[in-house]
Each structure stands twice: as C-alpha cells, then as structure tokens.
CSV table of C-alpha atoms in Angstrom, one decimal:
chain,number,residue,atom,x,y,z
A,1,LYS,CA,83.4,94.4,137.5
A,2,ARG,CA,87.1,93.9,136.4
A,3,THR,CA,86.0,91.2,133.7
A,4,ASP,CA,83.0,93.4,132.6
A,5,ALA,CA,85.6,96.2,132.3
A,6,ALA,CA,88.2,93.9,130.2
A,7,LEU,CA,85.5,92.8,128.0
A,8,GLN,CA,84.2,96.2,127.3
A,9,LYS,CA,87.8,97.1,126.4
A,10,ALA,CA,88.3,94.2,124.1
A,11,LYS,CA,84.8,94.9,122.6
A,12,GLU,CA,85.9,98.6,121.7
A,13,ALA,CA,89.3,97.5,120.4
A,14,ALA,CA,87.6,95.0,118.2
A,15,GLU,CA,85.1,97.5,116.8
A,16,SER,CA,87.8,100.0,116.3
A,17,ALA,CA,90.0,97.4,114.2
A,18,ASN,CA,86.8,96.5,112.4
A,19,MET,CA,86.0,100.1,111.5
A,20,ALA,CA,89.7,100.4,110.4
A,21,LYS,CA,89.7,97.6,108.2
A,22,SER,CA,86.1,98.9,106.5
A,23,ARG,CA,88.0,102.2,105.7
A,24,TYR,CA,91.1,100.4,104.3
A,25,ILE,CA,89.0,98.3,102.0
A,26,ILE,CA,86.9,101.5,100.7
A,27,GLY,CA,90.1,103.3,100.2
A,28,LEU,CA,91.5,100.2,98.4
A,29,SER,CA,88.5,100.0,96.3
A,30,HIS,CA,88.6,103.7,95.3
A,31,GLU,CA,92.1,103.7,94.4
A,32,ILE,CA,92.1,100.5,92.2
A,33,ARG,CA,88.8,101.5,90.4
A,34,THR,CA,90.3,104.8,89.1
A,35,PRO,CA,93.3,103.1,86.9
A,36,LEU,CA,90.9,100.0,86.0
A,37,ASN,CA,88.3,102.5,84.5
A,38,SER,CA,91.0,104.1,82.5
A,39,ILE,CA,92.3,100.9,81.2
A,40,TYR,CA,88.8,99.5,80.5
A,41,GLY,CA,87.8,102.8,78.9
A,42,TYR,CA,90.7,103.3,76.6
A,43,ALA,CA,90.8,99.6,75.6
A,44,GLN,CA,87.2,99.9,74.7
A,45,LEU,CA,87.8,102.9,72.3
A,46,LEU,CA,90.9,100.8,70.7
A,47,GLU,CA,88.8,98.0,70.1
A,48,ARG,CA,85.9,100.0,68.2
A,49,SER,CA,88.6,102.1,66.3
A,50,PRO,CA,92.0,100.1,65.9
A,51,ALA,CA,93.2,102.1,63.0
A,52,ASP,CA,92.4,105.4,64.5
A,53,PRO,CA,93.2,105.3,68.3
A,54,PRO,CA,92.6,108.0,70.6
A,55,PRO,CA,95.4,110.3,71.5
A,56,ASN,CA,97.7,109.1,74.4
A,57,ALA,CA,95.6,105.8,74.6
A,58,VAL,CA,98.7,103.6,75.2
A,59,THR,CA,100.3,106.1,77.4
A,60,VAL,CA,97.2,106.3,79.6
A,61,ILE,CA,96.8,102.4,79.8
A,62,ARG,CA,100.4,102.0,80.6
A,63,ARG,CA,100.4,104.5,83.5
A,64,SER,CA,97.4,103.2,84.8
A,65,ALA,CA,98.9,99.6,84.8
A,66,GLU,CA,102.0,101.3,86.4
A,67,HIS,CA,99.8,102.6,89.2
A,68,LEU,CA,98.1,99.3,89.8
A,69,THR,CA,101.4,97.5,90.1
A,70,SER,CA,102.7,100.3,92.6
A,71,LEU,CA,99.4,99.6,94.5
A,72,ILE,CA,100.0,95.9,94.7
A,73,ASP,CA,103.6,96.1,95.6
A,74,GLY,CA,102.7,98.7,98.2
A,75,LEU,CA,100.2,96.4,99.7
A,76,LEU,CA,102.5,93.3,99.6
A,77,ASP,CA,105.1,95.6,101.5
A,78,ILE,CA,102.5,96.4,104.2
A,79,SER,CA,101.5,92.8,104.5
A,80,ARG,CA,105.1,91.7,104.9
A,81,ILE,CA,105.7,94.2,107.5
A,82,GLU,CA,102.6,93.8,109.7
A,83,GLY,CA,102.8,90.0,109.3
A,84,GLY,CA,106.4,89.9,110.7
A,85,VAL,CA,108.0,88.3,107.7
A,86,LEU,CA,110.0,91.2,106.6
A,87,LYS,CA,113.8,90.4,107.3
A,88,LEU,CA,116.3,93.3,107.8
A,89,ASN,CA,119.8,93.0,106.6
A,90,ARG,CA,122.9,94.4,108.4
A,91,ASP,CA,124.9,95.7,105.4
A,92,ARG,CA,128.1,97.7,105.6
A,93,LEU,CA,126.9,100.9,104.0
A,94,ASN,CA,129.4,103.8,102.8
A,95,LEU,CA,127.0,106.6,104.0
A,96,HIS,CA,128.6,109.2,101.8
A,97,GLU,CA,128.3,107.3,98.8
A,98,PHE,CA,124.7,106.4,99.5
A,99,LEU,CA,123.9,110.2,100.0
A,100,ASP,CA,125.7,111.2,96.9
A,101,GLN,CA,123.4,108.8,95.0
A,102,LEU,CA,120.2,110.3,96.6
A,103,GLU,CA,121.6,113.8,95.9
A,104,ASP,CA,122.2,113.2,92.2
A,105,MET,CA,118.7,111.6,91.8
A,106,PHE,CA,116.7,114.2,93.3
A,107,GLY,CA,118.9,116.9,92.1
A,108,LEU,CA,117.8,116.1,88.7
A,109,GLN,CA,113.9,115.6,89.8
A,110,ALA,CA,113.8,119.1,91.2
A,111,ALA,CA,115.6,120.8,88.6
A,112,SER,CA,113.0,119.4,85.9
A,113,LYS,CA,110.5,120.9,88.0
A,114,GLY,CA,112.3,124.4,88.4
A,115,ILE,CA,113.0,124.0,92.1
A,116,ASP,CA,116.3,123.8,94.1
A,117,PHE,CA,117.5,120.8,95.9
A,118,HIS,CA,120.4,120.7,98.5
A,119,CYS,CA,121.6,118.1,100.8
A,120,ASP,CA,123.4,119.3,104.1
A,121,ARG,CA,125.7,116.8,105.9
A,122,ALA,CA,127.0,117.0,109.1
A,123,ALA,CA,130.9,117.4,109.2
A,124,HIS,CA,131.4,114.4,111.6
A,125,LEU,CA,129.2,111.8,109.5
A,126,PRO,CA,131.1,108.4,109.7
A,127,THR,CA,132.1,106.9,106.5
A,128,MET,CA,130.6,103.4,107.1
A,129,VAL,CA,127.6,102.4,108.9
A,130,HIS,CA,125.6,99.2,109.5
A,131,ALA,CA,122.3,99.6,108.0
A,132,ASP,CA,119.6,97.8,105.8
A,133,GLU,CA,120.6,99.7,102.6
A,134,LYS,CA,117.4,98.8,100.7
A,135,ARG,CA,114.9,99.8,103.3
A,136,LEU,CA,116.9,102.9,104.3
A,137,ARG,CA,116.8,103.8,100.6
A,138,GLN,CA,113.0,103.1,100.4
A,139,ILE,CA,112.4,105.4,103.4
A,140,LEU,CA,114.3,108.3,102.0
A,141,ILE,CA,113.2,108.0,98.6
A,142,ASN,CA,109.4,107.9,99.6
A,143,LEU,CA,110.1,111.0,101.7
A,144,LEU,CA,112.0,113.0,99.1
A,145,SER,CA,109.9,112.1,96.2
A,146,ASN,CA,106.8,113.5,98.1
A,147,ALA,CA,108.9,116.8,98.7
A,148,VAL,CA,109.9,117.3,95.2
A,149,LYS,CA,106.2,116.1,94.1
A,150,TYR,CA,104.2,118.6,96.4
A,151,THR,CA,106.6,121.5,95.9
A,152,GLN,CA,105.8,123.8,93.3
A,153,ARG,CA,108.3,126.7,94.0
A,154,GLY,CA,111.3,127.0,96.2
A,155,HIS,CA,113.3,124.1,97.4
A,156,ALA,CA,113.2,120.6,98.7
A,157,ALA,CA,116.2,119.4,101.1
A,158,LEU,CA,117.8,116.6,102.9
A,159,ALA,CA,119.7,117.2,106.1
A,160,VAL,CA,121.7,114.5,107.8
A,161,ARG,CA,123.1,114.6,111.4
A,162,TYR,CA,124.9,111.9,113.5
A,163,ARG,CA,125.1,111.6,117.1
A,164,ASN,CA,126.0,108.8,119.5
A,165,GLN,CA,125.3,106.2,116.8
A,166,VAL,CA,122.0,107.7,115.9
A,167,ALA,CA,121.6,109.2,112.4
A,168,GLU,CA,118.8,111.9,111.8
A,169,PHE,CA,117.7,112.4,108.2
A,170,GLU,CA,115.6,115.5,107.9
A,171,VAL,CA,113.4,116.0,104.8
A,172,SER,CA,112.4,119.5,104.2
A,173,ASP,CA,110.2,121.3,101.5
A,174,THR,CA,108.5,124.6,100.8
A,175,GLY,CA,105.4,122.9,99.3
A,176,MET,CA,101.7,123.2,100.0
A,177,GLY,CA,102.1,122.0,103.4
A,178,ILE,CA,99.8,119.7,105.5
A,179,ALA,CA,96.8,121.1,107.8
A,180,PRO,CA,97.1,120.4,111.3
A,181,GLY,CA,94.2,118.1,111.5
A,182,GLU,CA,95.9,115.8,109.1
A,183,LEU,CA,99.3,115.4,110.3
A,184,GLN,CA,98.8,111.8,111.9
A,185,ARG,CA,96.2,110.9,109.0
A,186,VAL,CA,98.9,111.0,106.4
A,187,PHE,CA,100.5,107.8,107.7
A,188,GLU,CA,97.3,105.8,107.0
A,189,PRO,CA,96.8,103.9,104.0
A,190,PHE,CA,95.3,105.9,101.0
A,191,GLU,CA,95.3,109.2,103.1
A,192,ARG,CA,96.7,111.9,100.9
A,193,GLY,CA,95.2,115.2,102.4
A,194,SER,CA,92.2,116.7,101.8
A,195,GLY,CA,93.1,119.6,99.7
A,196,PRO,CA,91.8,119.7,96.0
A,197,GLU,CA,95.4,120.5,94.8
A,198,VAL,CA,96.5,117.3,96.3
A,199,ARG,CA,94.3,115.1,94.3
A,200,THR,CA,95.6,116.4,91.0
A,201,ILE,CA,99.1,115.1,91.9
A,202,PRO,CA,99.6,111.3,91.3
A,203,GLY,CA,100.0,108.9,93.9
A,204,THR,CA,99.1,105.6,95.9
A,205,GLY,CA,98.6,107.1,99.2
A,206,LEU,CA,100.8,104.2,100.7
A,207,GLY,CA,104.2,105.8,100.8
A,208,LEU,CA,104.0,107.4,104.1
A,209,THR,CA,102.2,104.2,105.4
A,210,ILE,CA,105.3,102.0,104.5
A,211,THR,CA,107.9,104.8,105.5
A,212,GLN,CA,106.5,104.8,108.9
A,213,LEU,CA,106.2,100.9,109.3
A,214,LEU,CA,109.8,100.4,107.9
A,215,THR,CA,111.1,103.1,110.2
A,216,GLN,CA,109.5,101.3,113.2
A,217,VAL,CA,110.6,97.8,112.3
A,218,MET,CA,114.2,99.2,112.0
A,219,GLY,CA,113.8,100.6,115.7
A,220,GLY,CA,113.4,104.2,115.0
A,221,GLU,CA,111.0,106.9,114.9
A,222,ILE,CA,109.6,109.4,112.2
A,223,GLN,CA,108.0,112.9,113.1
A,224,VAL,CA,106.2,115.4,111.0
A,225,ARG,CA,105.5,119.1,111.2
A,226,SER,CA,104.1,121.4,108.8
A,227,THR,CA,102.5,124.7,107.9
A,228,PRO,CA,99.9,125.0,105.5
A,229,GLY,CA,101.2,126.9,102.3
A,230,GLN,CA,104.7,127.2,103.9
A,231,GLY,CA,106.1,123.6,103.6
A,232,THR,CA,106.7,120.3,105.6
A,233,VAL,CA,109.5,118.8,107.6
A,234,PHE,CA,109.7,114.9,108.2
A,235,THR,CA,112.4,113.8,110.5
A,236,VAL,CA,113.4,110.1,110.7
A,237,ARG,CA,115.8,108.8,113.5
A,238,LEU,CA,117.5,105.6,113.2
A,239,LEU,CA,120.2,103.8,115.1
A,240,LEU,CA,123.0,103.4,112.5
A,241,SER,CA,125.9,102.3,114.4
A,242,GLU,CA,129.6,103.1,112.9
A,243,ALA,CA,131.3,100.1,111.0
A,244,MET,CA,135.1,99.8,111.0
A,245,GLN,CA,136.6,100.3,107.7
A,246,GLU,CA,138.2,97.3,106.2
C-alpha cells in the first residue's frame, strides 16, 4: 500500500510538472509570436515600398526586437536560477547611495507619467551592508517599474525598514490592483493578470517570476497584497548584514 501510494504521488507530481511545462511553452509561444509578427509584417511593407516606408515602421521593428531580447534575457535568468548556476556576490553596498540612485531613477519615471514617487527610509538604516548589489537592484527595479507602469494616478512608493540584520523593502502603488484569485499567479511565467487594461501595457510577464526566484535564492521572502482599483503592495525581506565601515 505504501509503495502504491508513493507511486501515485510520483505520478501526480509528474503530471503536474508536465502540465506546468505545457502552459509554459504555450505562454512562451504566444509572447514570442506577437513581436515576431510585427517585425515580419513591417519588414514586408518596407520591402515592397522602400522609398515610401509606413509611419513608425523602424520604431515598431526596434521595439519588437527589444521585446524579444527582454524575453530571451529573462528566460536565461530563470534557467540559470532554476539550474543552480547563478552565483551570488557578497558586495559591500552603501545602502543610502543605492537608494538615492533608485529614487532619482523612478522619480523621473513617475514625473513623466504625472504621478508622485517617494522613498521613505527608516531613521536607523545602516550605511554599509553586505549584499549582491546587482541582484538586489534587479529585484527592486522589477517591482518599482511595475508600480510606476500600472499606476495612472496617485503615487508609487518605496519604504525601507531594517531590524535585526533583516532589510524590508515595501513597494506600493495606487494603481489598478490585482484580483484576489490572481495574487499568486502573477509570479508564474507570462502571467500578467486578466484585466483588459493590463494587456494594453507592454511587458514580458517574466519580471515577477525572476523577482521571486532571486529573492528565494538570496534566502529571503516576497509577499503581495492588493485591492483591485486601489493598488498593490509587494514586500521583500532579505538578510542584509551590516558591514563595518572602512
């Protein structure tokens, strides 16, 4: 009976993995086909009328190629993480300078959309911490980019707290929000929510997948809560031990 139960469990796990793989391939095929169709269509138009190109043809081709590049880079990142070949660095990071850079970057992006951006920092943040700067930056840029991208009015914000060597980064917005049934699905590859307004916004559907995987590889956790029509909050907790200043 124990053997039968173990075999049944293994069979169910294999079937589940196979279904997940099928969904992954379908999602990948869909995401790649859209920019490829744009490149192919506009290339045909340019070929037929090289002296009279359609408006924005070159721009559409370039943006489609950039989208494909982002897809490939994202898939490579996921492959490295899942394959266990991603190596983490233990950099000495000036946390305040790091946050200043993010604040400057996303302050400009938010201003260009007509929304506010602010960064709230706990008073007792250490100056220097040990962290993989590249991967931490990737995590926060993915989350902050989404916060600004999916917010049409109001604000996007980053709040940083630190206690017992654990840093907590909270990225919030007053955007369109996520339906309760989709809160965990947004971390799956190519899942971007089911709302029609979401589909009009460019994206690969890989950012949150990579963010969750990187957070887990770094020994941390990520949580999300959201209210449709009111906004979303992502919280990332990571062990960032304080580094002595030289």
